[in-house]
Coordinates of C-alpha atoms and ligand atoms in Angstrom, one line a residue:
X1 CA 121.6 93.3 89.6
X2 CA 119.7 92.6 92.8
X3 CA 116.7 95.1 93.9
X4 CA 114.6 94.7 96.7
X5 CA 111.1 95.9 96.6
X6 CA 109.5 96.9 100.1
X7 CA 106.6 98.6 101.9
X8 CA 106.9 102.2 103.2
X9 CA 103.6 102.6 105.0
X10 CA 101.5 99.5 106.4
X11 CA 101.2 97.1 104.2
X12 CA 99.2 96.9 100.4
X13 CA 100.9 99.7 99.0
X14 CA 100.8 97.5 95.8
X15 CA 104.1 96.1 96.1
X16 CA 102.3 92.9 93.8
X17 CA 101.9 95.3 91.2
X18 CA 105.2 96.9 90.8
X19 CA 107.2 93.2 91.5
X20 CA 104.9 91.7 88.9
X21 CA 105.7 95.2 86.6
X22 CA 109.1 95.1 86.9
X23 CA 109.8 91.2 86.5
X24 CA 108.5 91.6 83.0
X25 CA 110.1 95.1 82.2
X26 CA 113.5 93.8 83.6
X27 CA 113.3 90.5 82.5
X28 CA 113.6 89.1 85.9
X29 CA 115.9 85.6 86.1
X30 CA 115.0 85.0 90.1
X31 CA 112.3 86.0 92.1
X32 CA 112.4 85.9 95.6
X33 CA 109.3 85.7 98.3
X34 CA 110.0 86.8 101.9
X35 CA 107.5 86.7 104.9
X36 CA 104.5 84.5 105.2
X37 CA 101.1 83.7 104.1
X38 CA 99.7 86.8 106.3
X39 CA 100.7 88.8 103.3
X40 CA 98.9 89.6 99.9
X41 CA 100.2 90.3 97.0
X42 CA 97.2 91.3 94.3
X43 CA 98.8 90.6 90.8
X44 CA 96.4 91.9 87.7
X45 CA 97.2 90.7 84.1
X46 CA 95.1 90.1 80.9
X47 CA 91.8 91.0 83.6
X48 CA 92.9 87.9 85.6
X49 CA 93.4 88.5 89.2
X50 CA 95.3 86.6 91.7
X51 CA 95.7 87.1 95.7
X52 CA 99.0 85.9 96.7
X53 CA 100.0 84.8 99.4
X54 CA 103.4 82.6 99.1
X55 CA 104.2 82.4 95.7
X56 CA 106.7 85.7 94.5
X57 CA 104.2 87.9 92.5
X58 CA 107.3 87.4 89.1
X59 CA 105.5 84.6 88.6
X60 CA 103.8 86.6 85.6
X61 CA 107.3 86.1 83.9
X62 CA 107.3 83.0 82.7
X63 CA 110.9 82.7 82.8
X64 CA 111.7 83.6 85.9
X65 CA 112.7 80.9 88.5
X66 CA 110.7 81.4 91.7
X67 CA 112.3 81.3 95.2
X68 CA 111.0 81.1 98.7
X69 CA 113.9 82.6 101.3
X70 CA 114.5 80.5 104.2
X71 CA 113.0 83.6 106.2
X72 CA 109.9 83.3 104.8
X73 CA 107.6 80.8 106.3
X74 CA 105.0 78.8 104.0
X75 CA 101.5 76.7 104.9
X76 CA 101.5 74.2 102.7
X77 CA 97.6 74.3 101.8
X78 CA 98.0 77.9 100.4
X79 CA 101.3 76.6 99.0
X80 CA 99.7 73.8 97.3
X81 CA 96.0 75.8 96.1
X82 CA 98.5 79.1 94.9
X83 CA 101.0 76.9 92.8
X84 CA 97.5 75.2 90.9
X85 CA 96.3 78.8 90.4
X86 CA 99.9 80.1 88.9
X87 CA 100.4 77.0 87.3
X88 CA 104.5 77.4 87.9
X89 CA 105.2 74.3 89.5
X90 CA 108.5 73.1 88.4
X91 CA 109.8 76.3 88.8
X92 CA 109.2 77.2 92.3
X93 CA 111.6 76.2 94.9
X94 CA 111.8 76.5 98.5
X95 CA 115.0 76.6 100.6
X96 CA 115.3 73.3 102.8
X97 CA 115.2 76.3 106.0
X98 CA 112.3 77.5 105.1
X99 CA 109.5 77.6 108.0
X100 CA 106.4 75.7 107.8
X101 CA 103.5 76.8 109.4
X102 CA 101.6 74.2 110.6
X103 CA 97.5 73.5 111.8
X104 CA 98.5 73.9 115.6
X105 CA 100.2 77.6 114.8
X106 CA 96.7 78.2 113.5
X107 CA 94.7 77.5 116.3
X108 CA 97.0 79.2 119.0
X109 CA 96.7 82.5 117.5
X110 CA 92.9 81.6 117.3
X111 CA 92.7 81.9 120.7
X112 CA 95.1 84.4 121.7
X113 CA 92.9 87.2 123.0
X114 CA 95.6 89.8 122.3
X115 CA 96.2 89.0 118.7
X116 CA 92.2 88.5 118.2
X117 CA 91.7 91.7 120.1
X118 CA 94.0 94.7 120.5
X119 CA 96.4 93.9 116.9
X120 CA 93.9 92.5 114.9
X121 CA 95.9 89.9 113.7
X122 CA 95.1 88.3 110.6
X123 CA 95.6 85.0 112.4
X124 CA 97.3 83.0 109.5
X125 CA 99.7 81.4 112.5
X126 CA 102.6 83.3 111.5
X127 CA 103.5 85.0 114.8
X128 CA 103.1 81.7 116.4
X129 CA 105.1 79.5 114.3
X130 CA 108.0 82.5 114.4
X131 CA 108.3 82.0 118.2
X132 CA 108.2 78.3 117.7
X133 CA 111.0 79.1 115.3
X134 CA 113.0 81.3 118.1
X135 CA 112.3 78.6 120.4
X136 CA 113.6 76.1 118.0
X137 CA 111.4 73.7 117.6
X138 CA 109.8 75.2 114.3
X139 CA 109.9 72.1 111.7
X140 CA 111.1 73.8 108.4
X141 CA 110.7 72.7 104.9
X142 CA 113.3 69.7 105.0
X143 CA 111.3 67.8 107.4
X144 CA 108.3 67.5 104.9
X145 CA 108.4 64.4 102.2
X146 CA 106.1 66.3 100.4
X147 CA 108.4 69.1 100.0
X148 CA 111.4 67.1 99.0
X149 CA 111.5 68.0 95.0
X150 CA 110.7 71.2 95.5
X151 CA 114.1 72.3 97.8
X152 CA 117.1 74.2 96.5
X153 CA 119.6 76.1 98.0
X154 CA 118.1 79.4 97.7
X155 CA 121.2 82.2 98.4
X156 CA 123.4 79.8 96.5
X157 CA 121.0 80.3 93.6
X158 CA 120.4 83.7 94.1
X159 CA 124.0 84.1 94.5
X160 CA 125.0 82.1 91.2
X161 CA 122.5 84.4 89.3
X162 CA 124.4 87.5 90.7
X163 CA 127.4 86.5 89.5
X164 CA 126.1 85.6 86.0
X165 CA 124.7 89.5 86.0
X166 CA 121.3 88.8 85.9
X167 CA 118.3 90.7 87.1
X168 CA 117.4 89.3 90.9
X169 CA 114.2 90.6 92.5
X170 CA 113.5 90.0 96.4
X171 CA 109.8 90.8 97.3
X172 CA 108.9 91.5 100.6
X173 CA 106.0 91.7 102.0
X174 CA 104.0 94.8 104.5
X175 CA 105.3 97.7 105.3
X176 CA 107.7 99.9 107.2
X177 CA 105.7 100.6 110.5
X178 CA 104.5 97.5 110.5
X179 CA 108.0 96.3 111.1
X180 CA 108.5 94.3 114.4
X181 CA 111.6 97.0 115.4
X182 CA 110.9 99.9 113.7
X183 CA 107.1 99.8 113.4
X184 CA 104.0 101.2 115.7
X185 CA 104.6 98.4 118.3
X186 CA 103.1 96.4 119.8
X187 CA 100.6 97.3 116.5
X188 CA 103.0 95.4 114.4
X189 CA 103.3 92.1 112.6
X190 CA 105.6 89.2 113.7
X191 CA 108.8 90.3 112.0
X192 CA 111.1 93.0 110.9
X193 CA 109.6 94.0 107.4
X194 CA 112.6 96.7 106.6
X195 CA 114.8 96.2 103.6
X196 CA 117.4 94.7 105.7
X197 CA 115.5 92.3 107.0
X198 CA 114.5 91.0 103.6
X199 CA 118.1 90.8 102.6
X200 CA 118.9 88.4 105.7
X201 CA 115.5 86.6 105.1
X202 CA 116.8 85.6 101.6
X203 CA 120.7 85.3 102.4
X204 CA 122.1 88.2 101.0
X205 CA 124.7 90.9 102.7
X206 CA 124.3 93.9 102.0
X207 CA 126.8 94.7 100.1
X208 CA 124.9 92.5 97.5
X209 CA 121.9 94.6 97.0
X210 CA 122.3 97.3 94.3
X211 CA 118.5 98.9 94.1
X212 CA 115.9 99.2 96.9
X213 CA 112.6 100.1 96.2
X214 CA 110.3 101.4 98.6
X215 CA 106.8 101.7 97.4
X216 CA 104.2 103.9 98.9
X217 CA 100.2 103.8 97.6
X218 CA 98.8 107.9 96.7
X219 CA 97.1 107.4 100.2
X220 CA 97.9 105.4 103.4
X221 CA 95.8 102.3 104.6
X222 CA 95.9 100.3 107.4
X223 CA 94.0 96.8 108.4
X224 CA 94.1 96.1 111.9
X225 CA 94.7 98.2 115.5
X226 CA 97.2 100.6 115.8
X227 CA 98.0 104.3 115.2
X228 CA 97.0 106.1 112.0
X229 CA 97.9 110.2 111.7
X230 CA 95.2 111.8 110.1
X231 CA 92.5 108.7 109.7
X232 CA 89.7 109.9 107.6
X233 CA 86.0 109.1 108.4
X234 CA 83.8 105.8 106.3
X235 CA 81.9 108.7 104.6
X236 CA 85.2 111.1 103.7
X237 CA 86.8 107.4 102.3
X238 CA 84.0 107.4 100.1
X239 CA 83.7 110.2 99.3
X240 CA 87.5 110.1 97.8
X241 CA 86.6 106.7 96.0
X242 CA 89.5 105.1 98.1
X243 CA 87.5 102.6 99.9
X244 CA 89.7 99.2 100.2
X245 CA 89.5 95.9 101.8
X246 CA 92.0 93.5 102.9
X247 CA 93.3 90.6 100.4
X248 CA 94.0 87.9 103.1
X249 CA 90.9 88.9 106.0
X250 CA 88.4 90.8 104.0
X251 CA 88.6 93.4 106.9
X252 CA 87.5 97.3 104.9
X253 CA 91.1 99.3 105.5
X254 CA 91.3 102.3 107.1
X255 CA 92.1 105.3 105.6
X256 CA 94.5 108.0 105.5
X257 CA 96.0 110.7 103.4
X258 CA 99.7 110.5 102.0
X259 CA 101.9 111.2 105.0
X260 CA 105.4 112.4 104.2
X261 CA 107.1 112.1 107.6
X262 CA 106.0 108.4 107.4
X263 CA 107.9 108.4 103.8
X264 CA 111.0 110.5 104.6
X265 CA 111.9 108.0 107.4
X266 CA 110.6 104.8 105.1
X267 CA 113.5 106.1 102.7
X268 CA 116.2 106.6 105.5
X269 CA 115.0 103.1 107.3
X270 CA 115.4 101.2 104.1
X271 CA 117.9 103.2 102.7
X272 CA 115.9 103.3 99.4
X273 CA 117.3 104.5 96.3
X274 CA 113.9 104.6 94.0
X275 CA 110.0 105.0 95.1
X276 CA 107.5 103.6 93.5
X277 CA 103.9 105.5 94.3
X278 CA 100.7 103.6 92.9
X279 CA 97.4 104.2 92.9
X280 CA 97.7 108.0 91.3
X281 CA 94.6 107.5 89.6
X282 CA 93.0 107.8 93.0
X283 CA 93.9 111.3 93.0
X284 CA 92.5 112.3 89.7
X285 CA 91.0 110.1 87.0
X286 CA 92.5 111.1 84.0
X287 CA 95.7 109.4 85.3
X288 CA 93.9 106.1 85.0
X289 CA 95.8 103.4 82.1
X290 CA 98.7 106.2 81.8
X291 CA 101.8 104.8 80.7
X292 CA 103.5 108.0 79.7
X293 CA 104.8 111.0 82.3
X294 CA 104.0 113.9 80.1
X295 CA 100.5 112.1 79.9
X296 CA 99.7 112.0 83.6
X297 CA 97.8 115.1 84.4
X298 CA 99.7 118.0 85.6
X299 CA 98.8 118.5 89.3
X300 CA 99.9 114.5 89.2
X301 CA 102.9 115.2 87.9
X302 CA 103.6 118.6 90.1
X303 CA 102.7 116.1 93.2
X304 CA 104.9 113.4 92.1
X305 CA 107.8 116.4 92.1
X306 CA 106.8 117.5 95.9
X307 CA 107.2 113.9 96.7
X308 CA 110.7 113.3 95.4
X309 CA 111.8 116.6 96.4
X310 CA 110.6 115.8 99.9
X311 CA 111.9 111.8 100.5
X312 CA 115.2 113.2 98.3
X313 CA 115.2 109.7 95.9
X314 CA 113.1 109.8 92.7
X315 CA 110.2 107.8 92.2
X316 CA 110.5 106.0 89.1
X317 CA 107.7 103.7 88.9
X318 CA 103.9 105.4 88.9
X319 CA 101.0 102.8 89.4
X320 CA 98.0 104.3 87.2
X321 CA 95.9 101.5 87.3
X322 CA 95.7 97.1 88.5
X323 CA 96.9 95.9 85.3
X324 CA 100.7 95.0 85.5
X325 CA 101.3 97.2 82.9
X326 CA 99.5 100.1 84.1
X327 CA 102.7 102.5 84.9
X328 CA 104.9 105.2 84.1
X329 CA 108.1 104.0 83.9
X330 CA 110.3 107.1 84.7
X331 CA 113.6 105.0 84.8
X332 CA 114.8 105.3 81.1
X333 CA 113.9 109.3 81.2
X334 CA 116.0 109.8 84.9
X335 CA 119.1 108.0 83.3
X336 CA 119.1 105.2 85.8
X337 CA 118.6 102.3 83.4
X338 CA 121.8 101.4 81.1
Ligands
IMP1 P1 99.7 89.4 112.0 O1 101.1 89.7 111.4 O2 98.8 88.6 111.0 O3 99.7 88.8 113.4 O4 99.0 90.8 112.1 C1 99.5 91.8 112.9 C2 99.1 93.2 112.4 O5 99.7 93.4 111.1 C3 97.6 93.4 112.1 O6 97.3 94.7 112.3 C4 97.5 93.0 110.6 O7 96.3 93.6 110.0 C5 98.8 93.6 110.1 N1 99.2 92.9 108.9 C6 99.9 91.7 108.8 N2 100.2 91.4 107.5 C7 99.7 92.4 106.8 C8 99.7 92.7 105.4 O8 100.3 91.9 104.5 N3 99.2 93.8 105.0 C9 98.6 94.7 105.8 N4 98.6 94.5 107.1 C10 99.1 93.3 107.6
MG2 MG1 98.4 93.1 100.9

């Protein structure tokens, strides 16, 4: 079975948490990285934290093999400093067409004033090395020595694993309306960030994909310029206790309460079939380390309802706390697992 997990609002809706949740709970054979380095990924287990920013947040499976689309584009420094961290090498493979992102991508977006400026890029080089990659002189992950034990073909994996029924999980990385097409452009990152997009980065048709996931966070955040309905002031953000700042930049996030229209058309853009909502525990306390529904405090669970009733797919996985197992897994209850 092959899911895809994706953003529905801007980015860090916890989409580390629920891929690292569900690789264990599903016992995840493949896990699959789209996007680029621009991206983190928080993963929380056993009070260890880690920030990533390449390497596909199943990692905390120790079984899983770990895939890098040829979509996605890597920087071999973080590539290098992540695999150390994860300690998976030997299991982590990149497609030969996967993009590298090299020093000079770096320093053009350093002194683009419109990225530095206006979007608030996180400058990581990924918009640059994607137009190097339209204008096709992008040098991808077969041209680097260095690289050369680490290649597979990764849709011919991903495909073989299909085939032999077993549980497929494609990570991608932002959010909806950050999406390159379908996002608040020009307030957008370099790439389409949509369900479909992921599918293509990894080299899989859409007939393939039986589950996507969209995850939203309780409230919406945003890093970075662009539009944000309803933005809340520094003192009402703390005064909520919802007060965030970016994995890859450090930047505080601005702040936002849940916004349905944004969700409704996340679902129909990504044609989702689940949610996944984290962070509930920002909304009332007692939902904190809940791994049960009938535990979660009422006016949690009566929210959660509104939600599914709204968006019109249910949400089956309930972030209630950092720890990868922090969730209510509504899956088994709604009849979708077998
Ligand atoms: P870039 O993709 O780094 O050029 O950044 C473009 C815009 O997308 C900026 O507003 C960034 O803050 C935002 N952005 C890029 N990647 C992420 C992410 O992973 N999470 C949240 N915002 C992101
Ligand atoms: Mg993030």
């Amino acid at each position: 079975m092959l899911t895809i997990v994706v953003g529905g609002f801007f980015g860090d809706e916890g989409k580390g948490k629920v891929v690292s949740y569900l690789s264990l709970a599903d016992r995840v054979k493949v896990g699959v990285r789209c996007g680029s380095v621009n991206a983190g990924h928080t993963v929380v287990m056993d009070g260890k934290i880690w920030k990533l920013r390449i390497v596909p947040s199943a990692f905390v499976n120790p079984t899983a093999k770990l895939l890098i689309a040829p979509g996605a584009l890597v920087r071999l420094d973080v590539l290098m400093e992540e695999l150390a961290a994860t300690g998976c090498d030997g299991r982590l493979f990149l497609d030969p067409n996967t993009g590298v992102i090299e020093e000079i991508h770096v320093k053009r977006e350093a002194s683009d004033a419109l990225l530095r400026g206006r979007i608030g890029s996180t400058l990581q080089g990924v918009g640059a090395a994607m137009s190097d990659r339209v204008l096709r002189r992008l040098r991808l992950a077969k041209d680097f020595k260095r690289l050369s034990g680490m290649l597979t073909d990764v849709p011919g994996v991903i495909h073989d694993a299909i085939k032999r029924g077993d549980n497929v999980l494609v990570e991608g990385t932002q959010g909806t309306y950050l999406s390159l097409y379908h996002g608040t452009y020009p307030y957008v990152t370099s790439r389409d960030t949509t369900a479909s997009a992921f599918a293509s980065e990894a080299g899989i048709g859409p007939k393939d994909v039986d589950e996507v996931i969209v995850v939203f966070k309780a409230y919406v955040t945003r890093v970075g310029g662009g539009p944000l309905e309803g933005e809340l002031s520094a003192d009402e953000v703390a005064r909520r206790g919802w007060v965030e700042r970016a994995s890859v930049t450090g930047r505080l996030r601005r702040v936002a309460p849940f916004n349905l229209s944004l969700a409704k058309r996340a679902v129909m853009i990504n044609s989702a079939t689940q949610a996944a909502i984290t962070r509930v525990d920002a909304l009332d306390r007692e939902a904190y380390g809940v791994r049960e529904w009938l535990k979660l405090p009422a006016s949690v669970r009566r929210w959660v309802e509104e939600v599914e009733d709204a968006i019109g797919v249910p949400v089956t996985i309930i972030g209630t706390g950092p720890e990868v197992r922090s969730v209510v897994d509504r899956r088994h209850d709604l009849g979708l697992l077998k």
